[in-house]
Amino acid sequence: MNSEQPEERGTPVGRRVFLGTLGLGALGVAAAPVLQRGMESFLAGAAEKDPTGLTGLLPNGGGFRYYSVASSVPHKNEGNYRLTVDGLVDRPMTYSLDDLRALPQTRLVRDVQCVTGWRVPETPFEGVRLSRLLDAAGVRPKAGAVRFTCFDGVYTESLTLDQARRSDVLVALRMQDKDLGHSHGGPVRLYVAPMYFYKSAKWLSGITVTEDVEPGYWEERGYDVDAWVGRSNGRDDDPTS
Ligand SMILES: Nc1nc2c(c(=O)[nH]1)N[C@H]1C(S)=C(S)[C@@H](COP(=O)(O)O)O[C@H]1N2
Ligand SMILES: [Mo]
């Protein structure tokens, strides 16, 4: 657990407390259009138009939505999962799941915030600090960025080296105090606590140290490369919705 670094909160606490007192009556009103439009599209649309943030309280799978740009993703486990660290490093590394579990674990509790507007308050993530893996590999002086690849074969993300070294950026093995399930990017995903959730690449398989930032999958399609919650993406228009 760590709070050395400034953090961005998606929701003022006061608002969350207020909404908590509205109860099921208000949720019933808000959920009424669902019958005609379908839960997913209702939530996507309402999140943008709903300045109360009420949609964040609607029951939709524990608040999370499942996102994958790949139509199918292989399952990986203790036996076949590998994470490589390479690029501009002195000591390229390959980690198994057991290797990662044997390293010191950091647990952070923050709000998950998707750029579409849905939010899951105070969600525990646990894993190895990315900075630890970078230090173990020995980042070379001319390096300026880190690129992430995924075993879905499609998704990519990136961070500047300074962002990647923050203490609230994890190679996450657990979420909500359970091992990360396949649908949430298990067995290992990136977790970039201070940024919109598209930065948190699921099914992480590669960490490559590079000279410059290369825009990731959604960043090629319109998202901001610097994805600070509350300080990026304009009105939070969302190409995934
Ligand atoms: N590999 C991969 N990682 C990904 C995505 C994806 O499509 N593929 N979607 C991103 C987006 S836009 C979001 S909001 C979150 C969703 O995570 P979840 O499916 O665990 O809710 O994953 C992010 N990481
Ligand atoms: Mo997202």
XYZ file of C-alpha atoms and ligand atoms in Angstrom:
266
model
C 0.000 0.000 0.000
C 1.331 3.345 -0.890
C 0.362 6.971 -1.098
C 3.621 8.715 -1.914
C 2.218 9.881 -5.204
C -0.606 12.306 -5.860
C -3.712 10.544 -7.025
C -6.730 11.577 -9.005
C -10.136 10.610 -7.697
C -12.984 10.075 -10.103
C -15.706 11.116 -7.695
C -15.889 13.515 -4.817
C -16.656 11.490 -1.697
C -19.563 13.747 -0.806
C -21.378 12.905 -3.992
C -20.955 9.208 -3.465
C -22.360 9.446 0.044
C -25.336 11.455 -1.205
C -26.147 8.945 -3.958
C -25.932 6.151 -1.442
C -28.957 7.598 0.324
C -31.189 7.649 -2.773
C -31.940 3.956 -2.560
C -33.743 1.589 -4.871
C -36.575 3.943 -5.843
C -34.249 6.203 -7.750
C -32.504 3.237 -9.330
C -35.841 1.922 -10.564
C -36.591 5.193 -12.337
C -33.136 5.325 -13.841
C -33.329 1.720 -15.030
C -36.753 2.040 -16.710
C -35.511 2.671 -20.278
C -33.448 -0.501 -20.108
C -36.344 -2.598 -21.381
C -36.348 -0.785 -24.701
C -32.689 -0.109 -25.248
C -30.767 -2.920 -23.622
C -28.667 -2.609 -20.527
C -25.343 -2.041 -22.233
C -26.381 0.743 -24.569
C -28.438 2.343 -21.826
C -25.479 2.422 -19.497
C -23.125 3.707 -22.184
C -25.487 6.502 -23.175
C -26.609 7.362 -19.678
C -23.094 7.532 -18.343
C -22.339 10.379 -20.713
C -25.583 12.219 -20.072
C -25.869 11.522 -16.376
C -24.077 14.182 -14.366
C -25.253 12.541 -11.136
C -23.095 9.480 -11.754
C -26.115 7.368 -10.796
C -25.366 4.851 -13.538
C -22.271 3.843 -11.623
C -24.581 2.309 -9.029
C -26.684 0.242 -11.417
C -26.220 -3.504 -11.159
C -24.173 -4.597 -14.168
C -21.855 -7.404 -13.167
C -20.383 -5.852 -10.053
C -19.986 -2.540 -11.874
C -17.481 -3.865 -14.394
C -18.039 -4.294 -18.054
C -16.141 -6.852 -20.041
C -13.976 -5.348 -22.779
C -11.959 -7.130 -25.401
C -11.041 -5.971 -28.871
C -10.122 -9.571 -29.744
C -12.962 -11.986 -30.450
C -11.286 -14.842 -28.604
C -8.380 -14.920 -26.196
C -6.403 -18.027 -25.204
C -6.502 -19.079 -21.560
C -3.185 -19.072 -19.720
C -2.300 -20.561 -16.348
C 0.652 -21.452 -14.095
C 1.900 -23.904 -16.698
C 2.057 -21.752 -19.798
C 1.909 -18.097 -18.748
C 5.065 -16.083 -19.445
C 5.838 -12.380 -19.137
C 8.858 -11.059 -21.003
C 10.724 -7.833 -20.277
C 12.965 -6.736 -23.135
C 13.953 -3.841 -25.387
C 16.376 -1.191 -24.116
C 17.465 -3.176 -21.051
C 20.722 -4.765 -19.917
C 19.103 -8.001 -18.722
C 16.044 -9.208 -20.665
C 13.843 -11.300 -18.338
C 11.111 -13.892 -18.576
C 8.785 -14.464 -15.617
C 6.419 -17.344 -14.923
C 3.355 -16.805 -12.768
C 5.164 -18.369 -9.815
C 8.131 -16.037 -10.372
C 5.796 -13.029 -10.184
C 3.994 -14.388 -7.114
C 7.343 -14.784 -5.333
C 8.121 -11.050 -5.635
C 6.903 -8.470 -3.096
C 3.232 -7.621 -3.701
C 1.676 -4.168 -3.453
C -2.043 -3.712 -2.805
C -3.791 -0.527 -3.916
C -7.438 0.441 -3.429
C -8.641 3.046 -5.935
C -11.674 3.794 -8.087
C -11.671 2.059 -11.453
C -12.744 4.633 -14.015
C -13.523 3.771 -17.633
C -13.432 6.649 -20.063
C -17.069 5.854 -21.001
C -18.196 6.946 -17.553
C -18.684 3.698 -15.653
C -16.833 3.448 -12.417
C -16.184 0.832 -9.767
C -15.364 2.540 -6.479
C -12.551 1.409 -4.235
C -11.434 -1.685 -6.067
C -8.441 -3.540 -4.646
C -5.691 -4.537 -7.075
C -2.582 -6.410 -6.028
C 0.634 -7.263 -7.792
C 4.255 -6.406 -8.451
C 5.282 -2.820 -8.984
C 6.231 -2.293 -12.622
C 9.196 -0.202 -11.402
C 10.605 -3.313 -9.708
C 10.569 -5.299 -12.960
C 12.146 -2.383 -14.835
C 14.898 -2.070 -12.234
C 15.560 -5.813 -12.365
C 15.995 -5.599 -16.130
C 18.293 -2.572 -15.971
C 16.796 0.183 -18.128
C 19.348 1.765 -20.468
C 19.964 5.531 -20.374
C 18.460 6.355 -23.766
C 15.123 4.692 -22.890
C 12.105 6.988 -22.593
C 9.006 4.795 -22.694
C 7.511 1.370 -22.126
C 5.301 -0.577 -24.505
C 2.936 -3.334 -23.397
C 1.739 -6.256 -25.485
C -0.962 -8.791 -24.756
C -1.506 -12.464 -25.519
C -4.816 -11.624 -27.184
C -2.467 -10.732 -30.042
C -4.083 -7.338 -30.657
C -4.124 -4.909 -27.762
C -1.187 -2.659 -26.979
C -0.548 0.147 -24.536
C 2.313 2.415 -23.574
C 3.545 4.726 -20.851
C 6.402 7.162 -20.578
C 9.209 5.810 -18.403
C 8.330 8.341 -15.681
C 4.713 7.188 -15.675
C 5.773 3.535 -15.701
C 7.976 4.074 -12.644
C 5.170 5.489 -10.491
C 4.472 3.459 -7.387
C 0.770 3.149 -8.318
C 1.444 1.224 -11.523
C 1.316 -2.543 -11.023
C 1.696 -5.754 -12.909
C -1.450 -7.056 -11.273
C -2.112 -10.670 -10.286
C -5.188 -10.081 -8.133
C -8.308 -7.924 -8.233
C -10.947 -7.627 -5.514
C -8.757 -9.902 -3.385
C -9.032 -12.830 -5.796
C -6.690 -14.105 -8.494
C -7.467 -12.238 -11.711
C -9.964 -14.230 -13.758
C -9.658 -14.657 -17.495
C -12.370 -12.128 -18.353
C -10.613 -9.396 -16.384
C -7.301 -10.063 -18.125
C -5.946 -12.872 -15.958
C -3.684 -14.309 -15.012
C -1.805 -10.991 -15.296
C -2.871 -7.510 -16.397
C -1.352 -4.103 -16.184
C -2.958 -1.794 -13.604
C -2.362 1.936 -14.037
C -4.254 3.343 -11.064
C -4.199 7.079 -11.912
C -5.340 6.672 -15.518
C -8.485 5.658 -17.343
C -8.908 1.922 -17.403
C -7.981 1.502 -21.073
C -4.360 1.919 -19.927
C -4.703 -1.231 -17.840
C -3.903 -3.748 -20.565
C -5.441 -7.174 -19.965
C -3.681 -10.506 -20.677
C -0.262 -8.863 -20.358
C 2.511 -10.816 -22.059
C 5.244 -8.338 -22.937
C 6.944 -5.267 -21.503
C 9.317 -3.636 -23.975
C 11.434 -0.637 -23.059
C 11.590 1.781 -25.984
C 12.997 5.180 -26.832
C 9.675 6.944 -27.471
C 6.022 6.375 -26.633
C 4.144 4.442 -29.283
C 0.393 5.061 -29.121
C -1.611 2.017 -28.043
C -4.618 0.338 -29.621
C -7.258 2.844 -28.559
C -4.862 5.744 -28.795
C -4.493 5.057 -32.525
C -8.275 5.374 -32.557
C -8.745 8.629 -30.693
C -7.969 8.293 -26.987
C -5.358 10.487 -25.312
C -1.946 8.892 -24.792
C -1.686 10.596 -21.397
C -4.839 9.200 -19.861
C -4.966 10.855 -16.421
C -8.406 10.465 -14.888
C -10.208 13.787 -15.005
C -7.455 15.509 -17.003
C -7.668 13.926 -20.447
C -9.942 12.892 -23.252
C -11.965 16.101 -23.393
C -15.606 15.279 -22.777
C -14.624 11.635 -22.445
C -16.135 10.713 -25.771
C -15.496 7.023 -26.159
C -14.680 5.108 -29.337
C -15.510 1.820 -27.535
C -19.132 2.692 -26.825
N -6.043 -6.706 -23.890
C -7.005 -5.780 -23.683
N -6.900 -4.973 -22.596
C -7.852 -4.025 -22.357
C -8.948 -3.839 -23.242
C -9.034 -4.714 -24.377
O -9.967 -4.637 -25.207
N -8.052 -5.675 -24.558
N -9.873 -2.857 -23.003
C -9.500 -1.764 -22.104
C -10.647 -0.983 -21.661
S -11.262 0.197 -22.745
C -11.182 -1.132 -20.411
S -12.403 -0.115 -19.822
C -10.714 -2.197 -19.493
C -11.860 -3.110 -19.110
O -11.435 -4.086 -18.189
P -12.453 -5.215 -17.720
O -12.876 -6.008 -18.947
O -11.689 -6.025 -16.717
O -13.648 -4.519 -17.105
O -9.677 -2.999 -20.069
C -8.760 -2.296 -20.873
N -7.711 -3.232 -21.256
Mo -12.620 1.574 -21.383
